[in-house]
Amino acid sequence: MQPGTLQSLLAAASASLASTSDSPRLDAELLLAHALGQDRSYLRAWPERVPAPAQAARFASLLARRQAGEPVAHLLGVREFWSLELQVTPDTLIPRPETELLVERALLHIPADRPATVADLGTGSGAIALAIASERPRARVLATDRAAAALAVARRNAAAHAIDNVEFQEGDWCKGMPADHFDVILSNPPYIAAGDPHLAQGDARFDPRSALVSGPDGLDDLRLLIPAALACLKPGGWLLVEHGYDQGAELVRLFEAAGYQDVQDHADLADKSRMIEGKRPYQGFSQAGKS
Ligand code: GLN
């Protein structure tokens, strides 16, 4: 292998990322392709090429930042979610592949052949809202976030993909939301406990704290959101939320205590309990009105 070729740069870079990253080879390829202004396929097609000095310098600087822990998504400025390339910044949570499960399950509750109203609460980069809107052009999606800076990124992502059935709005969970209105509400809220060591590792170090942490057990926001969302759903409408791997049982309890029916927890591809869904009953919130 000649020194300075794409092949040798990649080999050295992925070895140098072995202790920083779970995916050193992929990271090295993404950063090198970015420095060259090419696709990753270019690296495979031209392993013997030697990059121009300016490109090599760009790669060296990206690699140094990655070695210091900066997420690939921040270095590239984009992350793919549900086949949409999305702009991400330090103001937005980096979309995670496991969140695609939330989209997948929500689509089962949103008809393709007629209008539906959907809300994505705490939308961040807009990932969930835009995935749903792109799959269900007849649905109207309301995407809210407390953070104006995140909404600006989400709006740019909608414009970049010419998705026009999403409306972005500043909002704090269900505050001020209309009653009996939504067919589906979904959210990837903050759910990590304040003292969780996971916060000091990997990409989470660079995500906005407000998108990750929710009180001492991670459930402060979900405790607000679950009962409040029930009133905003139409009878028969569904709430779906992502959660941590060890929170499923407590959340089933919270969903059922709030009055949801058909409550189901779902595991992700890594077989970790990951999200929960429940339906607002048709007959009111409790047995009280049934006599
Ligand atoms: N899944 C993310 C993580 O583990 C957290 C996302 C969230 O809190 N909503 O880093």
PDB file of C-alpha atoms and ligand atoms in Angstrom:
ATOM      1  CA  MET A   1       0.000   0.000   0.000  1.00  0.00           C
ATOM      2  CA  GLN A   2       1.530   3.338  -1.103  1.00  0.00           C
ATOM      3  CA  PRO A   3       1.660   5.988   1.628  1.00  0.00           C
ATOM      4  CA  GLY A   4      -0.768   8.853   1.169  1.00  0.00           C
ATOM      5  CA  THR A   5      -3.228   6.911  -0.998  1.00  0.00           C
ATOM      6  CA  LEU A   6      -6.921   6.839  -0.103  1.00  0.00           C
ATOM      7  CA  GLN A   7      -6.544   3.212   0.917  1.00  0.00           C
ATOM      8  CA  SER A   8      -3.643   3.867   3.271  1.00  0.00           C
ATOM      9  CA  LEU A   9      -5.211   7.035   4.709  1.00  0.00           C
ATOM     10  CA  LEU A  10      -8.355   5.039   5.515  1.00  0.00           C
ATOM     11  CA  ALA A  11      -6.438   2.201   7.133  1.00  0.00           C
ATOM     12  CA  ALA A  12      -4.468   4.568   9.359  1.00  0.00           C
ATOM     13  CA  ALA A  13      -7.513   6.687  10.207  1.00  0.00           C
ATOM     14  CA  SER A  14      -9.716   3.763  11.184  1.00  0.00           C
ATOM     15  CA  ALA A  15      -6.951   2.338  13.378  1.00  0.00           C
ATOM     16  CA  SER A  16      -6.605   5.743  15.054  1.00  0.00           C
ATOM     17  CA  LEU A  17     -10.348   5.820  15.846  1.00  0.00           C
ATOM     18  CA  ALA A  18     -10.524   2.337  17.348  1.00  0.00           C
ATOM     19  CA  SER A  19     -10.750   3.564  20.930  1.00  0.00           C
ATOM     20  CA  THR A  20     -13.024   6.564  20.206  1.00  0.00           C
ATOM     21  CA  SER A  21     -15.697   5.063  18.013  1.00  0.00           C
ATOM     22  CA  ASP A  22     -17.868   1.953  17.705  1.00  0.00           C
ATOM     23  CA  SER A  23     -17.636   2.263  13.920  1.00  0.00           C
ATOM     24  CA  PRO A  24     -14.068   3.421  13.169  1.00  0.00           C
ATOM     25  CA  ARG A  25     -13.936   2.280   9.526  1.00  0.00           C
ATOM     26  CA  LEU A  26     -17.289   3.811   8.636  1.00  0.00           C
ATOM     27  CA  ASP A  27     -16.384   7.076  10.390  1.00  0.00           C
ATOM     28  CA  ALA A  28     -13.070   7.253   8.509  1.00  0.00           C
ATOM     29  CA  GLU A  29     -14.808   6.654   5.186  1.00  0.00           C
ATOM     30  CA  LEU A  30     -17.488   9.269   5.846  1.00  0.00           C
ATOM     31  CA  LEU A  31     -14.928  11.888   6.862  1.00  0.00           C
ATOM     32  CA  LEU A  32     -12.574  11.183   3.965  1.00  0.00           C
ATOM     33  CA  ALA A  33     -15.395  11.248   1.423  1.00  0.00           C
ATOM     34  CA  HIS A  34     -16.575  14.542   2.948  1.00  0.00           C
ATOM     35  CA  ALA A  35     -13.066  16.032   2.767  1.00  0.00           C
ATOM     36  CA  LEU A  36     -12.895  15.046  -0.917  1.00  0.00           C
ATOM     37  CA  GLY A  37     -16.418  16.227  -1.705  1.00  0.00           C
ATOM     38  CA  GLN A  38     -17.255  12.731  -2.987  1.00  0.00           C
ATOM     39  CA  ASP A  39     -19.454   9.746  -2.112  1.00  0.00           C
ATOM     40  CA  ARG A  40     -18.061   6.820  -0.169  1.00  0.00           C
ATOM     41  CA  SER A  41     -18.226   4.738  -3.360  1.00  0.00           C
ATOM     42  CA  TYR A  42     -15.441   6.955  -4.771  1.00  0.00           C
ATOM     43  CA  LEU A  43     -13.076   5.626  -2.090  1.00  0.00           C
ATOM     44  CA  ARG A  44     -13.669   2.079  -3.213  1.00  0.00           C
ATOM     45  CA  ALA A  45     -13.378   2.956  -6.901  1.00  0.00           C
ATOM     46  CA  TRP A  46     -10.041   4.815  -6.538  1.00  0.00           C
ATOM     47  CA  PRO A  47      -8.063   3.296  -3.622  1.00  0.00           C
ATOM     48  CA  GLU A  48      -4.707   4.204  -5.198  1.00  0.00           C
ATOM     49  CA  ARG A  49      -5.446   7.907  -5.672  1.00  0.00           C
ATOM     50  CA  VAL A  50      -3.574  10.471  -3.621  1.00  0.00           C
ATOM     51  CA  PRO A  51      -5.710  13.413  -2.516  1.00  0.00           C
ATOM     52  CA  ALA A  52      -4.644  16.998  -3.178  1.00  0.00           C
ATOM     53  CA  PRO A  53      -2.827  18.643  -0.252  1.00  0.00           C
ATOM     54  CA  ALA A  54      -5.813  20.823   0.663  1.00  0.00           C
ATOM     55  CA  GLN A  55      -8.082  17.753   0.752  1.00  0.00           C
ATOM     56  CA  ALA A  56      -5.586  15.803   2.856  1.00  0.00           C
ATOM     57  CA  ALA A  57      -5.351  18.742   5.270  1.00  0.00           C
ATOM     58  CA  ARG A  58      -9.151  18.954   5.504  1.00  0.00           C
ATOM     59  CA  PHE A  59      -9.302  15.233   6.277  1.00  0.00           C
ATOM     60  CA  ALA A  60      -6.557  15.505   8.922  1.00  0.00           C
ATOM     61  CA  SER A  61      -8.467  18.258  10.695  1.00  0.00           C
ATOM     62  CA  LEU A  62     -11.796  16.354  10.613  1.00  0.00           C
ATOM     63  CA  LEU A  63     -10.049  13.238  11.873  1.00  0.00           C
ATOM     64  CA  ALA A  64      -8.460  15.100  14.777  1.00  0.00           C
ATOM     65  CA  ARG A  65     -11.866  16.445  15.826  1.00  0.00           C
ATOM     66  CA  ARG A  66     -13.387  12.970  15.592  1.00  0.00           C
ATOM     67  CA  GLN A  67     -10.520  11.586  17.703  1.00  0.00           C
ATOM     68  CA  ALA A  68     -11.446  14.205  20.296  1.00  0.00           C
ATOM     69  CA  GLY A  69     -14.990  12.799  20.335  1.00  0.00           C
ATOM     70  CA  GLU A  70     -17.002  15.148  18.126  1.00  0.00           C
ATOM     71  CA  PRO A  71     -19.879  13.232  16.490  1.00  0.00           C
ATOM     72  CA  VAL A  72     -19.581  12.413  12.798  1.00  0.00           C
ATOM     73  CA  ALA A  73     -23.009  13.997  12.305  1.00  0.00           C
ATOM     74  CA  HIS A  74     -21.685  17.340  13.567  1.00  0.00           C
ATOM     75  CA  LEU A  75     -18.522  17.131  11.467  1.00  0.00           C
ATOM     76  CA  LEU A  76     -20.541  16.407   8.334  1.00  0.00           C
ATOM     77  CA  GLY A  77     -23.451  18.660   9.349  1.00  0.00           C
ATOM     78  CA  VAL A  78     -25.912  15.956   8.282  1.00  0.00           C
ATOM     79  CA  ARG A  79     -27.330  12.623   9.390  1.00  0.00           C
ATOM     80  CA  GLU A  80     -29.561  10.252   7.496  1.00  0.00           C
ATOM     81  CA  PHE A  81     -32.881   9.273   9.074  1.00  0.00           C
ATOM     82  CA  TRP A  82     -35.575   7.243   7.298  1.00  0.00           C
ATOM     83  CA  SER A  83     -33.657   7.790   4.023  1.00  0.00           C
ATOM     84  CA  LEU A  84     -33.850  11.570   4.423  1.00  0.00           C
ATOM     85  CA  GLU A  85     -30.575  13.432   4.669  1.00  0.00           C
ATOM     86  CA  LEU A  86     -31.146  15.884   7.501  1.00  0.00           C
ATOM     87  CA  GLN A  87     -29.142  18.860   8.582  1.00  0.00           C
ATOM     88  CA  VAL A  88     -28.151  18.623  12.251  1.00  0.00           C
ATOM     89  CA  THR A  89     -26.417  21.155  14.473  1.00  0.00           C
ATOM     90  CA  PRO A  90     -25.451  21.250  18.157  1.00  0.00           C
ATOM     91  CA  ASP A  91     -28.954  22.731  18.724  1.00  0.00           C
ATOM     92  CA  THR A  92     -30.659  19.466  17.744  1.00  0.00           C
ATOM     93  CA  LEU A  93     -30.510  15.895  18.992  1.00  0.00           C
ATOM     94  CA  ILE A  94     -28.655  13.734  16.468  1.00  0.00           C
ATOM     95  CA  PRO A  95     -31.342  11.389  15.099  1.00  0.00           C
ATOM     96  CA  ARG A  96     -30.702   7.767  16.142  1.00  0.00           C
ATOM     97  CA  PRO A  97     -31.503   4.747  13.970  1.00  0.00           C
ATOM     98  CA  GLU A  98     -33.566   3.123  16.760  1.00  0.00           C
ATOM     99  CA  THR A  99     -36.040   6.019  16.558  1.00  0.00           C
ATOM    100  CA  GLU A 100     -37.105   4.695  13.144  1.00  0.00           C
ATOM    101  CA  LEU A 101     -39.109   2.113  15.099  1.00  0.00           C
ATOM    102  CA  LEU A 102     -41.329   4.927  16.384  1.00  0.00           C
ATOM    103  CA  VAL A 103     -41.964   6.029  12.794  1.00  0.00           C
ATOM    104  CA  GLU A 104     -42.606   2.466  11.665  1.00  0.00           C
ATOM    105  CA  ARG A 105     -45.195   1.845  14.403  1.00  0.00           C
ATOM    106  CA  ALA A 106     -46.857   5.254  13.935  1.00  0.00           C
ATOM    107  CA  LEU A 107     -47.355   4.596  10.214  1.00  0.00           C
ATOM    108  CA  LEU A 108     -49.490   1.570  11.121  1.00  0.00           C
ATOM    109  CA  HIS A 109     -51.944   3.972  12.775  1.00  0.00           C
ATOM    110  CA  ILE A 110     -51.989   6.609  10.006  1.00  0.00           C
ATOM    111  CA  PRO A 111     -54.032   5.767   6.925  1.00  0.00           C
ATOM    112  CA  ALA A 112     -52.393   6.487   3.566  1.00  0.00           C
ATOM    113  CA  ASP A 113     -55.643   7.042   1.668  1.00  0.00           C
ATOM    114  CA  ARG A 114     -57.269   9.775   3.729  1.00  0.00           C
ATOM    115  CA  PRO A 115     -56.361  12.845   5.770  1.00  0.00           C
ATOM    116  CA  ALA A 116     -55.091  12.484   9.333  1.00  0.00           C
ATOM    117  CA  THR A 117     -53.782  14.869  11.958  1.00  0.00           C
ATOM    118  CA  VAL A 118     -50.471  14.030  13.593  1.00  0.00           C
ATOM    119  CA  ALA A 119     -48.308  15.802  16.181  1.00  0.00           C
ATOM    120  CA  ASP A 120     -44.580  15.297  16.801  1.00  0.00           C
ATOM    121  CA  LEU A 121     -43.755  16.869  20.162  1.00  0.00           C
ATOM    122  CA  GLY A 122     -40.122  17.874  20.728  1.00  0.00           C
ATOM    123  CA  THR A 123     -39.245  17.549  17.064  1.00  0.00           C
ATOM    124  CA  GLY A 124     -35.575  18.686  17.215  1.00  0.00           C
ATOM    125  CA  SER A 125     -34.181  18.397  13.679  1.00  0.00           C
ATOM    126  CA  GLY A 126     -37.682  17.464  12.480  1.00  0.00           C
ATOM    127  CA  ALA A 127     -36.622  13.856  11.854  1.00  0.00           C
ATOM    128  CA  ILE A 128     -39.802  12.098  13.014  1.00  0.00           C
ATOM    129  CA  ALA A 129     -42.233  14.672  11.637  1.00  0.00           C
ATOM    130  CA  LEU A 130     -40.549  14.736   8.230  1.00  0.00           C
ATOM    131  CA  ALA A 131     -40.369  10.949   7.981  1.00  0.00           C
ATOM    132  CA  ILE A 132     -44.104  10.698   8.734  1.00  0.00           C
ATOM    133  CA  ALA A 133     -45.017  13.578   6.427  1.00  0.00           C
ATOM    134  CA  SER A 134     -43.002  12.113   3.550  1.00  0.00           C
ATOM    135  CA  GLU A 135     -44.685   8.718   3.952  1.00  0.00           C
ATOM    136  CA  ARG A 136     -48.180  10.126   4.434  1.00  0.00           C
ATOM    137  CA  PRO A 137     -48.667  13.099   2.074  1.00  0.00           C
ATOM    138  CA  ARG A 138     -52.361  13.358   3.040  1.00  0.00           C
ATOM    139  CA  ALA A 139     -51.564  13.747   6.745  1.00  0.00           C
ATOM    140  CA  ARG A 140     -51.083  17.173   8.327  1.00  0.00           C
ATOM    141  CA  VAL A 141     -48.246  17.069  10.809  1.00  0.00           C
ATOM    142  CA  LEU A 142     -47.768  19.622  13.573  1.00  0.00           C
ATOM    143  CA  ALA A 143     -44.194  19.580  14.883  1.00  0.00           C
ATOM    144  CA  THR A 144     -43.353  21.494  18.032  1.00  0.00           C
ATOM    145  CA  ASP A 145     -40.272  22.179  20.103  1.00  0.00           C
ATOM    146  CA  ARG A 146     -39.450  24.479  23.001  1.00  0.00           C
ATOM    147  CA  ALA A 147     -36.165  25.414  21.311  1.00  0.00           C
ATOM    148  CA  ALA A 148     -36.475  28.060  18.583  1.00  0.00           C
ATOM    149  CA  ALA A 149     -32.967  27.196  17.339  1.00  0.00           C
ATOM    150  CA  ALA A 150     -34.003  23.575  16.746  1.00  0.00           C
ATOM    151  CA  LEU A 151     -37.173  24.670  14.927  1.00  0.00           C
ATOM    152  CA  ALA A 152     -35.065  26.765  12.556  1.00  0.00           C
ATOM    153  CA  VAL A 153     -33.075  23.649  11.618  1.00  0.00           C
ATOM    154  CA  ALA A 154     -36.274  21.579  11.277  1.00  0.00           C
ATOM    155  CA  ARG A 155     -37.824  24.192   8.955  1.00  0.00           C
ATOM    156  CA  ARG A 156     -34.712  24.160   6.774  1.00  0.00           C
ATOM    157  CA  ASN A 157     -34.913  20.362   6.578  1.00  0.00           C
ATOM    158  CA  ALA A 158     -38.557  20.513   5.490  1.00  0.00           C
ATOM    159  CA  ALA A 159     -37.698  23.069   2.815  1.00  0.00           C
ATOM    160  CA  ALA A 160     -34.681  21.073   1.599  1.00  0.00           C
ATOM    161  CA  HIS A 161     -36.912  18.060   1.001  1.00  0.00           C
ATOM    162  CA  ALA A 162     -39.854  20.129  -0.273  1.00  0.00           C
ATOM    163  CA  ILE A 163     -42.107  18.587   2.383  1.00  0.00           C
ATOM    164  CA  ASP A 164     -45.039  20.959   2.808  1.00  0.00           C
ATOM    165  CA  ASN A 165     -47.480  19.050   5.016  1.00  0.00           C
ATOM    166  CA  VAL A 166     -45.617  19.846   8.240  1.00  0.00           C
ATOM    167  CA  GLU A 167     -46.191  22.943  10.301  1.00  0.00           C
ATOM    168  CA  PHE A 168     -43.567  23.947  12.859  1.00  0.00           C
ATOM    169  CA  GLN A 169     -44.472  25.801  15.997  1.00  0.00           C
ATOM    170  CA  GLU A 170     -42.893  26.645  19.333  1.00  0.00           C
ATOM    171  CA  GLY A 171     -44.556  24.531  21.988  1.00  0.00           C
ATOM    172  CA  ASP A 172     -44.194  22.904  25.385  1.00  0.00           C
ATOM    173  CA  TRP A 173     -45.620  19.368  25.152  1.00  0.00           C
ATOM    174  CA  CYS A 174     -49.407  19.643  25.071  1.00  0.00           C
ATOM    175  CA  LYS A 175     -49.767  23.163  26.489  1.00  0.00           C
ATOM    176  CA  GLY A 176     -52.323  25.087  24.465  1.00  0.00           C
ATOM    177  CA  MET A 177     -53.021  22.161  22.132  1.00  0.00           C
ATOM    178  CA  PRO A 178     -56.617  21.622  20.940  1.00  0.00           C
ATOM    179  CA  ALA A 179     -58.650  18.874  22.645  1.00  0.00           C
ATOM    180  CA  ASP A 180     -59.933  15.783  20.786  1.00  0.00           C
ATOM    181  CA  HIS A 181     -57.862  16.745  17.750  1.00  0.00           C
ATOM    182  CA  PHE A 182     -55.076  14.324  16.807  1.00  0.00           C
ATOM    183  CA  ASP A 183     -55.213  10.861  15.287  1.00  0.00           C
ATOM    184  CA  VAL A 184     -51.636  10.204  16.378  1.00  0.00           C
ATOM    185  CA  ILE A 185     -49.267  11.979  18.765  1.00  0.00           C
ATOM    186  CA  LEU A 186     -45.671  10.858  18.846  1.00  0.00           C
ATOM    187  CA  SER A 187     -42.568  11.965  20.646  1.00  0.00           C
ATOM    188  CA  ASN A 188     -38.963  11.120  21.314  1.00  0.00           C
ATOM    189  CA  PRO A 189     -38.770  13.137  24.528  1.00  0.00           C
ATOM    190  CA  PRO A 190     -35.792  13.490  26.855  1.00  0.00           C
ATOM    191  CA  TYR A 191     -35.805  10.364  29.038  1.00  0.00           C
ATOM    192  CA  ILE A 192     -32.319   9.952  30.511  1.00  0.00           C
ATOM    193  CA  ALA A 193     -31.809  10.204  34.279  1.00  0.00           C
ATOM    194  CA  ALA A 194     -29.764  13.236  35.342  1.00  0.00           C
ATOM    195  CA  GLY A 195     -26.923  11.170  36.807  1.00  0.00           C
ATOM    196  CA  ASP A 196     -26.712   8.553  34.030  1.00  0.00           C
ATOM    197  CA  PRO A 197     -23.064   7.809  33.112  1.00  0.00           C
ATOM    198  CA  HIS A 198     -24.197   7.360  29.478  1.00  0.00           C
ATOM    199  CA  LEU A 199     -24.378  11.191  29.280  1.00  0.00           C
ATOM    200  CA  ALA A 200     -20.586  11.380  29.523  1.00  0.00           C
ATOM    201  CA  GLN A 201     -20.051   8.937  26.631  1.00  0.00           C
ATOM    202  CA  GLY A 202     -20.126   9.021  22.841  1.00  0.00           C
ATOM    203  CA  ASP A 203     -22.336  11.348  20.829  1.00  0.00           C
ATOM    204  CA  ALA A 204     -24.581  12.086  23.857  1.00  0.00           C
ATOM    205  CA  ARG A 205     -21.847  14.431  25.159  1.00  0.00           C
ATOM    206  CA  PHE A 206     -22.552  16.722  22.216  1.00  0.00           C
ATOM    207  CA  ASP A 207     -26.361  16.566  22.120  1.00  0.00           C
ATOM    208  CA  PRO A 208     -28.318  19.386  23.752  1.00  0.00           C
ATOM    209  CA  ARG A 209     -28.855  18.415  27.428  1.00  0.00           C
ATOM    210  CA  SER A 210     -32.472  19.566  27.172  1.00  0.00           C
ATOM    211  CA  ALA A 211     -33.097  16.861  24.549  1.00  0.00           C
ATOM    212  CA  LEU A 212     -31.693  14.097  26.759  1.00  0.00           C
ATOM    213  CA  VAL A 213     -32.186  14.669  30.478  1.00  0.00           C
ATOM    214  CA  SER A 214     -35.498  14.631  32.308  1.00  0.00           C
ATOM    215  CA  GLY A 215     -35.148  14.715  36.078  1.00  0.00           C
ATOM    216  CA  PRO A 216     -33.746  12.190  38.547  1.00  0.00           C
ATOM    217  CA  ASP A 217     -35.226   9.070  36.893  1.00  0.00           C
ATOM    218  CA  GLY A 218     -35.568  10.420  33.356  1.00  0.00           C
ATOM    219  CA  LEU A 219     -39.364  10.349  33.465  1.00  0.00           C
ATOM    220  CA  ASP A 220     -40.290  13.936  34.427  1.00  0.00           C
ATOM    221  CA  ASP A 221     -41.364  14.908  30.900  1.00  0.00           C
ATOM    222  CA  LEU A 222     -43.148  11.633  30.178  1.00  0.00           C
ATOM    223  CA  ARG A 223     -45.136  11.980  33.422  1.00  0.00           C
ATOM    224  CA  LEU A 224     -46.484  15.295  32.073  1.00  0.00           C
ATOM    225  CA  LEU A 225     -46.861  14.238  28.491  1.00  0.00           C
ATOM    226  CA  ILE A 226     -48.712  10.919  28.875  1.00  0.00           C
ATOM    227  CA  PRO A 227     -51.843  12.166  30.714  1.00  0.00           C
ATOM    228  CA  ALA A 228     -51.901  15.502  28.845  1.00  0.00           C
ATOM    229  CA  ALA A 229     -51.774  13.877  25.408  1.00  0.00           C
ATOM    230  CA  LEU A 230     -54.857  11.762  26.138  1.00  0.00           C
ATOM    231  CA  ALA A 231     -57.107  14.840  26.034  1.00  0.00           C
ATOM    232  CA  CYS A 232     -55.581  16.060  22.755  1.00  0.00           C
ATOM    233  CA  LEU A 233     -56.139  12.751  20.980  1.00  0.00           C
ATOM    234  CA  LYS A 234     -59.363  11.937  19.205  1.00  0.00           C
ATOM    235  CA  PRO A 235     -61.173   8.968  20.735  1.00  0.00           C
ATOM    236  CA  GLY A 236     -59.416   5.979  19.144  1.00  0.00           C
ATOM    237  CA  GLY A 237     -56.222   8.018  18.569  1.00  0.00           C
ATOM    238  CA  TRP A 238     -52.753   6.767  19.502  1.00  0.00           C
ATOM    239  CA  LEU A 239     -49.864   8.081  21.571  1.00  0.00           C
ATOM    240  CA  LEU A 240     -46.415   6.636  20.809  1.00  0.00           C
ATOM    241  CA  VAL A 241     -43.275   7.560  22.740  1.00  0.00           C
ATOM    242  CA  GLU A 242     -39.681   6.418  22.774  1.00  0.00           C
ATOM    243  CA  HIS A 243     -38.073   5.528  26.118  1.00  0.00           C
ATOM    244  CA  GLY A 244     -35.007   3.985  27.761  1.00  0.00           C
ATOM    245  CA  TYR A 245     -34.420   0.215  27.800  1.00  0.00           C
ATOM    246  CA  ASP A 246     -35.331  -0.122  31.501  1.00  0.00           C
ATOM    247  CA  GLN A 247     -38.394   2.169  31.561  1.00  0.00           C
ATOM    248  CA  GLY A 248     -40.928  -0.003  29.714  1.00  0.00           C
ATOM    249  CA  ALA A 249     -42.670  -1.559  32.724  1.00  0.00           C
ATOM    250  CA  GLU A 250     -43.093   1.765  34.553  1.00  0.00           C
ATOM    251  CA  LEU A 251     -44.421   3.404  31.395  1.00  0.00           C
ATOM    252  CA  VAL A 252     -46.971   0.639  30.778  1.00  0.00           C
ATOM    253  CA  ARG A 253     -48.196   1.426  34.295  1.00  0.00           C
ATOM    254  CA  LEU A 254     -48.313   5.193  33.588  1.00  0.00           C
ATOM    255  CA  PHE A 255     -50.166   4.692  30.279  1.00  0.00           C
ATOM    256  CA  GLU A 256     -52.749   2.431  31.893  1.00  0.00           C
ATOM    257  CA  ALA A 257     -53.168   4.686  34.939  1.00  0.00           C
ATOM    258  CA  ALA A 258     -53.819   7.634  32.591  1.00  0.00           C
ATOM    259  CA  GLY A 259     -56.588   5.641  30.847  1.00  0.00           C
ATOM    260  CA  TYR A 260     -54.980   4.365  27.632  1.00  0.00           C
ATOM    261  CA  GLN A 261     -56.057   1.031  26.161  1.00  0.00           C
ATOM    262  CA  ASP A 262     -54.226  -1.602  24.124  1.00  0.00           C
ATOM    263  CA  VAL A 263     -50.940  -0.496  25.680  1.00  0.00           C
ATOM    264  CA  GLN A 264     -47.972  -2.247  24.105  1.00  0.00           C
ATOM    265  CA  ASP A 265     -44.247  -1.943  24.583  1.00  0.00           C
ATOM    266  CA  HIS A 266     -41.980  -2.674  21.593  1.00  0.00           C
ATOM    267  CA  ALA A 267     -38.349  -3.734  21.377  1.00  0.00           C
ATOM    268  CA  ASP A 268     -35.910  -2.316  18.821  1.00  0.00           C
ATOM    269  CA  LEU A 269     -33.639  -4.269  16.465  1.00  0.00           C
ATOM    270  CA  ALA A 270     -31.124  -4.718  19.291  1.00  0.00           C
ATOM    271  CA  ASP A 271     -33.982  -6.355  21.230  1.00  0.00           C
ATOM    272  CA  LYS A 272     -34.100  -3.535  23.772  1.00  0.00           C
ATOM    273  CA  SER A 273     -37.429  -2.296  25.069  1.00  0.00           C
ATOM    274  CA  ARG A 274     -37.559   1.011  23.216  1.00  0.00           C
ATOM    275  CA  MET A 275     -41.029   2.509  22.731  1.00  0.00           C
ATOM    276  CA  ILE A 276     -44.577   2.273  23.929  1.00  0.00           C
ATOM    277  CA  GLU A 277     -47.938   2.978  22.393  1.00  0.00           C
ATOM    278  CA  GLY A 278     -51.478   3.210  23.712  1.00  0.00           C
ATOM    279  CA  LYS A 279     -54.900   4.186  22.436  1.00  0.00           C
ATOM    280  CA  ARG A 280     -57.413   6.675  23.769  1.00  0.00           C
ATOM    281  CA  PRO A 281     -60.582   4.662  24.340  1.00  0.00           C
ATOM    282  CA  TYR A 282     -63.692   5.518  22.350  1.00  0.00           C
ATOM    283  CA  GLN A 283     -65.824   5.490  25.486  1.00  0.00           C
ATOM    284  CA  GLY A 284     -64.254   8.349  27.454  1.00  0.00           C
ATOM    285  CA  PHE A 285     -61.258   8.139  29.739  1.00  0.00           C
ATOM    286  CA  SER A 286     -62.663   5.795  32.377  1.00  0.00           C
ATOM    287  CA  GLN A 287     -65.488   3.394  33.064  1.00  0.00           C
ATOM    288  CA  ALA A 288     -67.378   6.246  34.821  1.00  0.00           C
ATOM    289  CA  GLY A 289     -69.428   7.427  31.841  1.00  0.00           C
ATOM    290  CA  LYS A 290     -70.509   3.962  30.758  1.00  0.00           C
ATOM    291  CA  SER A 291     -73.591   3.232  32.869  1.00  0.00           C
TER     292      SER A 291
HETATM  293  N1  GLN B   1     -31.455   7.469  22.554  1.00  0.00           N
HETATM  294  C1  GLN B   1     -30.677   8.590  22.957  1.00  0.00           C
HETATM  295  C2  GLN B   1     -29.419   8.132  23.687  1.00  0.00           C
HETATM  296  O1  GLN B   1     -29.420   7.063  24.205  1.00  0.00           O
HETATM  297  C3  GLN B   1     -31.462   9.501  23.876  1.00  0.00           C
HETATM  298  C4  GLN B   1     -32.576  10.166  23.179  1.00  0.00           C
HETATM  299  C5  GLN B   1     -33.527  10.803  24.124  1.00  0.00           C
HETATM  300  O2  GLN B   1     -33.280  11.032  25.307  1.00  0.00           O
HETATM  301  N2  GLN B   1     -34.655  11.059  23.633  1.00  0.00           N
HETATM  302  O3  GLN B   1     -28.429   8.828  23.703  1.00  0.00           O
END
